[in-house]
mmCIF file of C-alpha atoms and ligand atoms in Angstrom:
data_model
loop_
_atom_site.group_PDB
_atom_site.id
_atom_site.type_symbol
_atom_site.label_atom_id
_atom_site.label_comp_id
_atom_site.label_asym_id
_atom_site.label_seq_id
_atom_site.Cartn_x
_atom_site.Cartn_y
_atom_site.Cartn_z
ATOM 1 C CA UNK D 1116 129.476 81.774 86.844
ATOM 2 C CA UNK D 1117 128.051 78.091 87.806
ATOM 3 C CA UNK D 1118 125.872 79.888 90.815
ATOM 4 C CA UNK D 1119 124.799 82.916 88.369
ATOM 5 C CA UNK D 1120 123.267 80.977 85.965
ATOM 6 C CA UNK D 1121 121.645 78.635 88.883
ATOM 7 C CA UNK D 1122 120.484 81.744 90.417
ATOM 8 C CA UNK D 1123 118.653 82.749 87.163
ATOM 9 C CA UNK D 1124 117.779 79.302 86.088
ATOM 10 C CA UNK D 1125 115.910 79.140 89.757
ATOM 11 C CA UNK D 1126 114.423 82.638 88.829
ATOM 12 C CA UNK D 1127 113.168 81.768 85.394
ATOM 13 C CA UNK D 1128 111.618 78.642 87.005
ATOM 14 C CA UNK D 1129 109.724 81.356 89.212
ATOM 15 C CA UNK D 1130 108.337 82.883 86.935
ATOM 16 C CA UNK D 1131 106.584 79.850 85.055
ATOM 17 C CA UNK D 1132 106.510 76.988 86.723
ATOM 18 C CA UNK D 1133 105.948 79.036 90.282
ATOM 19 C CA UNK D 1134 103.427 81.268 89.122
ATOM 20 C CA UNK D 1135 101.427 78.215 87.039
ATOM 21 C CA UNK D 1136 100.796 76.611 90.605
ATOM 22 C CA UNK D 1137 100.309 79.835 92.148
ATOM 23 C CA UNK D 1138 97.328 80.352 89.404
ATOM 24 C CA UNK D 1139 95.982 76.825 89.888
ATOM 25 C CA UNK D 1140 95.824 76.689 93.900
ATOM 26 C CA UNK D 1141 92.546 77.159 95.474
ATOM 27 C CA UNK D 1142 93.614 76.780 99.089
ATOM 28 C CA UNK D 1143 94.270 80.455 99.339
ATOM 29 C CA UNK D 1144 90.652 80.886 99.585
ATOM 30 C CA UNK D 1145 90.740 79.094 102.368
ATOM 31 C CA UNK D 1146 94.518 80.383 103.626
ATOM 32 C CA UNK D 1147 93.963 84.287 102.230
ATOM 33 C CA UNK D 1148 96.672 85.962 104.502
ATOM 34 C CA UNK D 1149 98.916 82.504 103.916
ATOM 35 C CA UNK D 1150 97.991 83.112 99.842
ATOM 36 C CA UNK D 1151 98.774 86.626 100.095
ATOM 37 C CA UNK D 1152 102.877 85.422 101.751
ATOM 38 C CA UNK D 1153 103.135 83.464 99.296
ATOM 39 C CA UNK D 1154 102.724 85.782 96.065
ATOM 40 C CA UNK D 1155 105.046 87.643 98.009
ATOM 41 C CA UNK D 1156 107.507 85.605 98.755
ATOM 42 C CA UNK D 1157 107.409 84.251 94.925
ATOM 43 C CA UNK D 1158 108.055 87.754 94.186
ATOM 44 C CA UNK D 1159 110.715 88.542 96.430
ATOM 45 C CA UNK D 1160 112.263 85.300 95.355
ATOM 46 C CA UNK D 1161 112.557 86.532 91.968
ATOM 47 C CA UNK D 1162 113.777 89.989 92.671
ATOM 48 C CA UNK D 1163 116.272 88.287 94.961
ATOM 49 C CA UNK D 1164 117.368 85.785 92.798
ATOM 50 C CA UNK D 1165 118.739 88.166 89.920
ATOM 51 C CA UNK D 1166 119.686 90.829 92.141
ATOM 52 C CA UNK D 1167 122.197 87.878 93.510
ATOM 53 C CA UNK D 1168 123.192 86.426 90.459
ATOM 54 C CA UNK D 1169 124.676 89.630 89.317
ATOM 55 C CA UNK D 1170 126.308 90.273 92.751
ATOM 56 C CA UNK D 1171 127.541 87.109 91.591
ATOM 57 C CA UNK D 1172 128.437 87.826 88.091
ATOM 58 C CA UNK D 1173 130.424 90.739 89.299
ATOM 59 C CA UNK D 1174 132.037 89.464 92.515
ATOM 60 C CA UNK D 1175 133.035 85.973 91.817
ATOM 61 C CA UNK D 1176 133.741 83.334 95.146
ATOM 62 C CA UNK D 1177 132.817 86.371 97.158
ATOM 63 C CA UNK D 1178 133.318 84.772 100.490
ATOM 64 C CA UNK D 1179 130.485 85.640 102.775
ATOM 65 C CA UNK D 1180 130.343 85.070 107.085
ATOM 66 C CA UNK D 1181 133.921 85.936 106.676
ATOM 67 C CA UNK D 1182 135.811 88.707 108.641
ATOM 68 C CA UNK D 1183 135.821 91.557 107.357
ATOM 69 C CA UNK D 1184 139.859 91.977 106.497
ATOM 70 C CA UNK D 1185 139.207 88.063 105.166
ATOM 71 C CA UNK D 1186 136.257 89.156 102.976
ATOM 72 C CA UNK D 1187 137.771 92.569 101.685
ATOM 73 C CA UNK D 1188 141.155 90.539 100.863
ATOM 74 C CA UNK D 1189 138.877 87.499 98.848
ATOM 75 C CA UNK D 1190 137.074 91.056 96.721
ATOM 76 C CA UNK D 1191 139.819 92.057 96.104
ATOM 77 C CA UNK D 1192 141.803 88.567 95.117
ATOM 78 C CA UNK D 1193 138.345 88.115 92.606
ATOM 79 C CA UNK D 1194 137.857 91.380 91.094
ATOM 80 C CA UNK D 1195 141.285 91.584 90.122
ATOM 81 C CA UNK D 1196 141.415 87.855 88.278
ATOM 82 C CA UNK D 1197 137.483 88.429 87.000
ATOM 83 C CA UNK D 1198 138.543 92.096 85.892
ATOM 84 C CA UNK D 1199 142.425 91.100 84.207
ATOM 85 C CA UNK D 1200 140.750 90.062 81.315
ATOM 86 C CA UNK D 1201 138.065 91.966 78.864
ATOM 87 C CA UNK D 1202 135.535 88.793 78.551
ATOM 88 C CA UNK D 1203 135.920 88.887 82.315
ATOM 89 C CA UNK D 1204 135.457 92.705 82.780
ATOM 90 C CA UNK D 1205 132.362 92.854 80.478
ATOM 91 C CA UNK D 1206 130.669 89.586 82.312
ATOM 92 C CA UNK D 1207 131.726 91.475 85.914
ATOM 93 C CA UNK D 1208 130.104 94.977 85.142
ATOM 94 C CA UNK D 1209 127.330 93.173 83.595
ATOM 95 C CA UNK D 1210 126.103 91.657 86.279
ATOM 96 C CA UNK D 1211 126.978 94.961 88.509
ATOM 97 C CA UNK D 1212 124.184 96.604 86.070
ATOM 98 C CA UNK D 1213 121.626 93.873 86.183
ATOM 99 C CA UNK D 1214 122.227 94.051 90.428
ATOM 100 C CA UNK D 1215 121.821 97.703 90.388
ATOM 101 C CA UNK D 1216 118.875 98.626 88.040
ATOM 102 C CA UNK D 1217 116.474 95.370 88.871
ATOM 103 C CA UNK D 1218 117.207 97.363 92.831
ATOM 104 C CA UNK D 1219 117.180 101.143 91.943
ATOM 105 C CA UNK D 1220 113.967 100.169 90.040
ATOM 106 C CA UNK D 1221 112.603 98.406 92.784
ATOM 107 C CA UNK D 1222 112.950 101.115 95.211
ATOM 108 C CA UNK D 1223 111.803 103.907 92.967
ATOM 109 C CA UNK D 1224 108.713 101.876 92.291
ATOM 110 C CA UNK D 1225 107.741 101.292 94.823
ATOM 111 C CA UNK D 1226 108.912 104.974 96.525
ATOM 112 C CA UNK D 1227 106.664 106.696 93.437
ATOM 113 C CA UNK D 1228 103.662 104.401 94.197
ATOM 114 C CA UNK D 1229 103.428 105.663 97.577
ATOM 115 C CA UNK D 1230 103.424 109.102 97.243
ATOM 116 C CA UNK D 1231 101.163 108.993 94.768
ATOM 117 C CA UNK D 1232 98.848 106.848 96.640
ATOM 118 C CA UNK D 1233 99.715 109.503 99.474
ATOM 119 C CA UNK D 1234 98.569 112.188 96.847
ATOM 120 C CA UNK D 1235 95.326 110.818 95.693
ATOM 121 C CA UNK D 1236 94.417 110.368 99.177
ATOM 122 C CA UNK D 1237 95.573 114.219 99.880
ATOM 123 C CA UNK D 1238 93.163 115.213 97.095
ATOM 124 C CA UNK D 1239 90.183 113.121 98.204
ATOM 125 C CA UNK D 1240 90.253 114.612 101.639
ATOM 126 C CA UNK D 1241 90.235 117.770 100.102
ATOM 127 C CA UNK D 1242 86.893 117.071 98.193
ATOM 128 C CA UNK D 1243 85.355 115.090 101.010
ATOM 129 C CA UNK D 1244 86.042 118.709 103.192
ATOM 130 C CA UNK D 1245 84.522 120.402 100.787
ATOM 131 C CA UNK D 1246 81.407 118.358 100.197
ATOM 132 C CA UNK D 1247 80.868 119.306 103.890
ATOM 133 C CA UNK D 1248 80.996 115.655 105.285
ATOM 134 C CA UNK D 1249 78.546 114.595 108.614
ATOM 135 C CA UNK D 1250 80.782 112.046 111.379
ATOM 136 C CA UNK D 1251 78.728 109.022 112.257
ATOM 137 C CA UNK D 1252 78.331 107.819 115.856
ATOM 138 C CA UNK D 1253 80.663 104.823 115.051
ATOM 139 C CA UNK D 1254 83.612 107.467 113.725
ATOM 140 C CA UNK D 1255 82.796 107.282 110.141
ATOM 141 C CA UNK D 1256 82.400 110.021 108.028
ATOM 142 C CA UNK D 1257 79.191 110.253 106.001
ATOM 143 C CA UNK D 1258 78.701 112.532 102.302
ATOM 144 C CA UNK D 1259 75.158 112.846 100.529
ATOM 145 C CA UNK D 1260 74.682 110.188 97.932
ATOM 146 C CA UNK D 1261 71.991 107.741 97.282
ATOM 147 C CA UNK D 1262 74.205 105.386 95.947
ATOM 148 C CA UNK D 1263 75.290 103.202 98.955
ATOM 149 C CA UNK D 1264 79.110 102.785 99.017
ATOM 150 C CA UNK D 1265 81.444 102.417 102.036
ATOM 151 C CA UNK D 1266 85.189 103.057 101.955
ATOM 152 C CA UNK D 1267 88.304 103.689 103.685
ATOM 153 C CA UNK D 1268 91.272 105.671 103.744
ATOM 154 C CA UNK D 1269 93.896 104.506 104.987
ATOM 155 C CA UNK D 1270 97.600 106.652 105.962
ATOM 156 C CA UNK D 1271 98.531 108.409 109.385
ATOM 157 C CA UNK D 1272 95.085 109.874 108.599
ATOM 158 C CA UNK D 1273 92.547 107.255 108.916
ATOM 159 C CA UNK D 1274 89.086 107.698 108.043
ATOM 160 C CA UNK D 1275 86.353 105.775 106.897
ATOM 161 C CA UNK D 1276 83.669 106.853 104.327
ATOM 162 C CA UNK D 1277 80.255 106.516 104.620
ATOM 163 C CA UNK D 1278 77.338 107.274 101.889
ATOM 164 C CA UNK D 1279 73.817 108.387 102.976
ATOM 165 C CA UNK D 1280 73.017 105.642 100.650
ATOM 166 C CA UNK D 1281 74.893 102.712 102.460
ATOM 167 C CA UNK D 1282 73.504 105.136 106.474
ATOM 168 C CA UNK D 1283 69.984 104.626 104.804
ATOM 169 C CA UNK D 1284 70.145 101.128 103.225
ATOM 170 C CA UNK D 1285 72.757 98.785 105.647
ATOM 171 C CA UNK D 1286 70.467 97.202 108.568
ATOM 172 C CA UNK D 1287 72.357 97.734 112.004
ATOM 173 C CA UNK D 1288 74.067 94.565 111.813
ATOM 174 C CA UNK D 1289 74.961 95.045 108.017
ATOM 175 C CA UNK D 1290 76.517 98.710 109.030
ATOM 176 C CA UNK D 1291 78.524 96.710 111.736
ATOM 177 C CA UNK D 1292 79.724 94.163 109.072
ATOM 178 C CA UNK D 1293 81.406 96.592 106.570
ATOM 179 C CA UNK D 1294 83.350 98.847 109.659
ATOM 180 C CA UNK D 1295 84.826 95.255 110.391
ATOM 181 C CA UNK D 1296 85.711 95.483 106.671
ATOM 182 C CA UNK D 1297 87.028 98.557 106.691
ATOM 183 C CA UNK D 1298 88.533 98.243 109.921
ATOM 184 C CA UNK D 1299 90.838 95.380 109.010
ATOM 185 C CA UNK D 1300 92.305 97.037 105.753
ATOM 186 C CA UNK D 1301 93.100 100.321 107.822
ATOM 187 C CA UNK D 1302 94.505 98.153 111.051
ATOM 188 C CA UNK D 1303 96.452 95.812 108.827
ATOM 189 C CA UNK D 1304 97.917 97.979 106.742
ATOM 190 C CA UNK D 1305 96.486 96.780 103.360
ATOM 191 C CA UNK D 1306 97.388 99.817 101.592
ATOM 192 C CA UNK D 1307 100.594 99.219 101.558
ATOM 193 C CA UNK D 1308 100.793 95.705 101.262
ATOM 194 C CA UNK D 1309 98.825 96.456 97.834
ATOM 195 C CA UNK D 1310 101.450 99.173 97.551
ATOM 196 C CA UNK D 1311 104.717 97.152 96.804
ATOM 197 C CA UNK D 1312 102.640 94.346 94.594
ATOM 198 C CA UNK D 1313 101.198 97.218 92.324
ATOM 199 C CA UNK D 1314 104.718 98.967 92.489
ATOM 200 C CA UNK D 1315 106.536 95.991 91.518
ATOM 201 C CA UNK D 1316 103.640 95.462 88.427
ATOM 202 C CA UNK D 1317 104.516 99.574 87.378
ATOM 203 C CA UNK D 1318 108.406 98.355 87.468
ATOM 204 C CA UNK D 1319 108.860 95.630 85.668
ATOM 205 C CA UNK D 1320 105.372 95.723 82.766
ATOM 206 C CA UNK D 1321 106.935 92.838 81.221
ATOM 207 C CA UNK D 1322 107.255 90.389 83.586
ATOM 208 C CA UNK D 1323 103.297 88.214 84.024
ATOM 209 C CA UNK D 1324 104.784 86.823 87.785
ATOM 210 C CA UNK D 1325 103.730 90.663 89.416
ATOM 211 C CA UNK D 1326 100.652 91.509 87.193
ATOM 212 C CA UNK D 1327 99.621 87.793 88.690
ATOM 213 C CA UNK D 1328 100.988 89.149 92.131
ATOM 214 C CA UNK D 1329 99.560 92.120 92.578
ATOM 215 C CA UNK D 1330 95.765 91.531 91.454
ATOM 216 C CA UNK D 1331 95.645 87.885 93.572
ATOM 217 C CA UNK D 1332 97.538 90.046 96.159
ATOM 218 C CA UNK D 1333 94.789 92.951 96.056
ATOM 219 C CA UNK D 1334 91.781 90.419 95.349
ATOM 220 C CA UNK D 1335 93.384 88.353 99.099
ATOM 221 C CA UNK D 1336 93.644 91.058 100.885
ATOM 222 C CA UNK D 1337 89.565 91.274 100.146
ATOM 223 C CA UNK D 1338 89.123 88.275 101.593
ATOM 224 C CA UNK D 1339 90.892 88.691 104.453
ATOM 225 C CA UNK D 1340 89.095 92.020 105.314
ATOM 226 C CA UNK D 1341 85.362 89.568 104.566
ATOM 227 C CA UNK D 1342 87.126 87.070 107.274
ATOM 228 C CA UNK D 1343 87.605 90.379 109.745
ATOM 229 C CA UNK D 1344 83.483 90.851 109.546
ATOM 230 C CA UNK D 1345 82.499 87.060 109.879
ATOM 231 C CA UNK D 1346 83.797 87.337 113.443
ATOM 232 C CA UNK D 1347 82.129 90.618 114.137
ATOM 233 C CA UNK D 1348 78.958 89.540 112.411
ATOM 234 C CA UNK D 1349 77.556 86.212 110.717
ATOM 235 C CA UNK D 1350 78.562 85.808 107.880
ATOM 236 C CA UNK D 1351 75.359 85.683 105.782
ATOM 237 C CA UNK D 1352 74.827 89.387 106.820
ATOM 238 C CA UNK D 1353 78.387 90.019 105.590
ATOM 239 C CA UNK D 1354 77.072 88.486 102.465
ATOM 240 C CA UNK D 1355 74.521 91.183 102.369
ATOM 241 C CA UNK D 1356 76.241 93.940 103.820
ATOM 242 C CA UNK D 1357 78.646 93.369 100.421
ATOM 243 C CA UNK D 1358 75.720 92.780 98.406
ATOM 244 C CA UNK D 1359 74.418 96.723 99.367
ATOM 245 C CA UNK D 1360 77.366 98.039 98.532
ATOM 246 C CA UNK D 1361 78.824 96.159 95.438
ATOM 247 C CA UNK D 1362 77.981 98.526 92.695
ATOM 248 C CA UNK D 1363 80.599 101.539 93.250
ATOM 249 C CA UNK D 1364 84.567 100.695 92.793
ATOM 250 C CA UNK D 1365 87.240 101.500 95.295
ATOM 251 C CA UNK D 1366 88.486 105.391 94.785
ATOM 252 C CA UNK D 1367 92.209 106.300 93.894
ATOM 253 C CA UNK D 1368 94.504 105.408 97.221
ATOM 254 C CA UNK D 1369 91.244 103.855 99.091
ATOM 255 C CA UNK D 1370 90.061 100.604 99.506
ATOM 256 C CA UNK D 1371 86.254 100.316 98.912
ATOM 257 C CA UNK D 1372 83.675 97.163 100.927
ATOM 258 C CA UNK D 1373 82.413 96.686 97.317
ATOM 259 C CA UNK D 1374 84.200 96.673 93.521
ATOM 260 C CA UNK D 1375 85.985 93.834 91.665
ATOM 261 C CA UNK D 1376 85.913 90.229 92.335
ATOM 262 C CA UNK D 1377 82.641 91.016 94.120
ATOM 263 C CA UNK D 1378 80.699 87.943 93.145
ATOM 264 C CA UNK D 1379 83.327 85.539 94.072
ATOM 265 C CA UNK D 1380 83.166 87.180 97.993
ATOM 266 C CA UNK D 1381 79.756 87.266 98.297
ATOM 267 C CA UNK D 1382 79.715 83.067 97.014
ATOM 268 C CA UNK D 1383 82.273 82.505 99.369
ATOM 269 C CA UNK D 1384 80.815 84.593 102.503
ATOM 270 C CA UNK D 1385 77.553 82.315 101.645
ATOM 271 C CA UNK D 1386 78.989 78.887 101.126
ATOM 272 C CA UNK D 1387 81.508 79.693 103.905
ATOM 273 C CA UNK D 1388 84.717 78.214 104.448
ATOM 274 C CA UNK D 1389 86.142 75.260 105.309
ATOM 275 C CA UNK D 1390 89.390 75.250 108.269
ATOM 276 C CA UNK D 1391 92.404 74.912 106.711
ATOM 277 C CA UNK D 1392 94.087 73.250 109.503
ATOM 278 C CA UNK D 1393 97.229 74.211 111.472
ATOM 279 C CA UNK D 1394 99.624 71.335 110.333
ATOM 280 C CA UNK D 1395 99.008 72.546 106.506
ATOM 281 C CA UNK D 1396 98.949 76.014 107.362
ATOM 282 C CA UNK D 1397 102.695 75.141 108.875
ATOM 283 C CA UNK D 1398 103.730 73.320 105.466
ATOM 284 C CA UNK D 1399 103.170 76.003 103.645
ATOM 285 C CA UNK D 1400 104.239 78.502 106.207
ATOM 286 C CA UNK D 1401 107.826 76.723 105.703
ATOM 287 C CA UNK D 1402 107.180 76.055 102.102
ATOM 288 C CA UNK D 1403 107.154 80.024 101.698
ATOM 289 C CA UNK D 1404 109.958 80.565 103.022
ATOM 290 C CA UNK D 1405 112.100 78.427 101.243
ATOM 291 C CA UNK D 1406 111.317 80.105 98.439
ATOM 292 C CA UNK D 1407 113.139 83.159 99.619
ATOM 293 C CA UNK D 1408 115.939 81.236 101.675
ATOM 294 C CA UNK D 1409 116.687 79.075 99.081
ATOM 295 C CA UNK D 1410 118.172 82.132 96.604
ATOM 296 C CA UNK D 1411 120.542 83.434 99.868
ATOM 297 C CA UNK D 1412 121.097 79.642 100.754
ATOM 298 C CA UNK D 1413 122.161 79.311 96.318
ATOM 299 C CA UNK D 1414 124.694 81.986 97.256
ATOM 300 C CA UNK D 1415 126.116 81.354 100.522
ATOM 301 C CA UNK D 1416 126.693 77.930 100.320
ATOM 302 C CA UNK D 1417 129.048 77.193 98.421
ATOM 303 C CA UNK D 1418 131.071 79.550 100.590
ATOM 304 C CA UNK D 1419 130.364 78.670 103.778
ATOM 305 C CA UNK D 1420 132.270 74.890 102.816
ATOM 306 C CA UNK D 1421 135.246 77.451 101.792
ATOM 307 C CA UNK D 1422 135.191 79.209 105.459
ATOM 308 C CA UNK D 1423 138.176 77.240 105.995
ATOM 309 C CA UNK D 1424 140.952 77.809 103.473
ATOM 310 C CA UNK D 1425 142.979 80.381 102.280
ATOM 311 C CA UNK D 1426 141.327 82.869 100.326
ATOM 312 C CA UNK D 1427 144.680 83.790 97.999
ATOM 313 C CA UNK D 1428 147.531 81.672 98.659
ATOM 314 C CA UNK D 1429 146.748 79.453 95.222
ATOM 315 C CA UNK D 1430 145.225 82.544 93.604
ATOM 316 C CA UNK D 1431 147.814 82.722 90.420
ATOM 317 C CA UNK D 1432 147.202 86.692 90.943
ATOM 318 C CA UNK D 1433 146.760 86.670 94.114
ATOM 319 C CA UNK D 1434 147.407 90.316 96.035
ATOM 320 C CA UNK D 1435 150.416 90.208 98.452
ATOM 321 C CA UNK D 1436 149.287 90.743 101.752
ATOM 322 C CA UNK D 1437 151.635 93.911 101.528
ATOM 323 C CA UNK D 1438 149.033 95.182 99.096
ATOM 324 C CA UNK D 1439 146.095 94.790 100.807
ATOM 325 C CA UNK D 1440 147.803 96.659 103.917
ATOM 326 C CA UNK D 1441 149.017 99.770 101.706
ATOM 327 C CA UNK D 1442 145.016 99.288 100.298
ATOM 328 C CA UNK D 1443 143.282 99.499 103.840
ATOM 329 C CA UNK D 1444 145.847 100.630 106.440
ATOM 330 C CA UNK D 1445 143.300 100.672 109.142
ATOM 331 C CA UNK D 1446 141.811 96.849 108.594
ATOM 332 C CA UNK D 1447 142.425 94.117 111.187
ATOM 333 C CA UNK D 1448 144.440 92.055 108.845
ATOM 334 C CA UNK D 1449 147.515 94.940 109.183
ATOM 335 C CA UNK D 1450 147.082 95.589 113.070
ATOM 336 C CA UNK D 1451 147.506 91.666 113.666
ATOM 337 C CA UNK D 1452 150.762 91.644 111.936
HETATM 338 ZN ZN1 LIG U 1379 87.857 96.092 101.031
#
């Protein structure tokens, strides 16, 4: 029960203090990849804390890390003790329901989001075929439209789409920058990163953590692609290119070069980004890893100290060795008799 409450308290801290700290953080502009990892860690640690607290309620004193026979024996003992009383049974069942619901909702939502995005892209490719798109020398496809725009369609069949307006408007260097931006989206499978964040927001619409995480992750993915563009062209060229294709939002299931937050991105490209520094990056990476490691440590830590203790010897409702063998005759415990 104590471990479950600690984990629930940790989840609450992540959803309040953790979110407040991340919202005020300006370092993510300088290290967008780390920023994405931090938001992902915050979300994952929140989900893990809820699931592990549910498990801690349903299977008290679960001693992870022991041998399989000892683990099952400990489980059986703990479960019998827990469910021997009506109150304990209600708490245990509630914990199991919480863990299962959170896990099932996450898996369902991620699968639904990925499937919806794939369907949107399939429809979009069919529309492109109907429009009679033309291949560009860069490998991108060009559709006839006067408004300058560029976007990519991720997935197994990756494509970059340019409008004829973009081809006519952008200089050679600007076009190079836009293509580098789109290729960074495709190469980094930014669609999958965004899909998981959006799926968590859809799965738990009442949790501000997931809403903010998805907004920030999508925004930071654009910064990652902008940084990739500045490695192949000058940042001012990248800013000019972005300004030219800024007006068009991203089609469903695609990543556009322009779209929301473009003003801030152009300002960032014009002013430049100060290097984040290796030591600071290492410290931030360590703190990010600790966010996820903590709920696991809270769950496993107390059990680790009990590894050498007898599982059932002092338990008032301990199951006898004979009962274990009767229930699971193939267990190593029985073979060692
Ligand atoms: Zn983009």
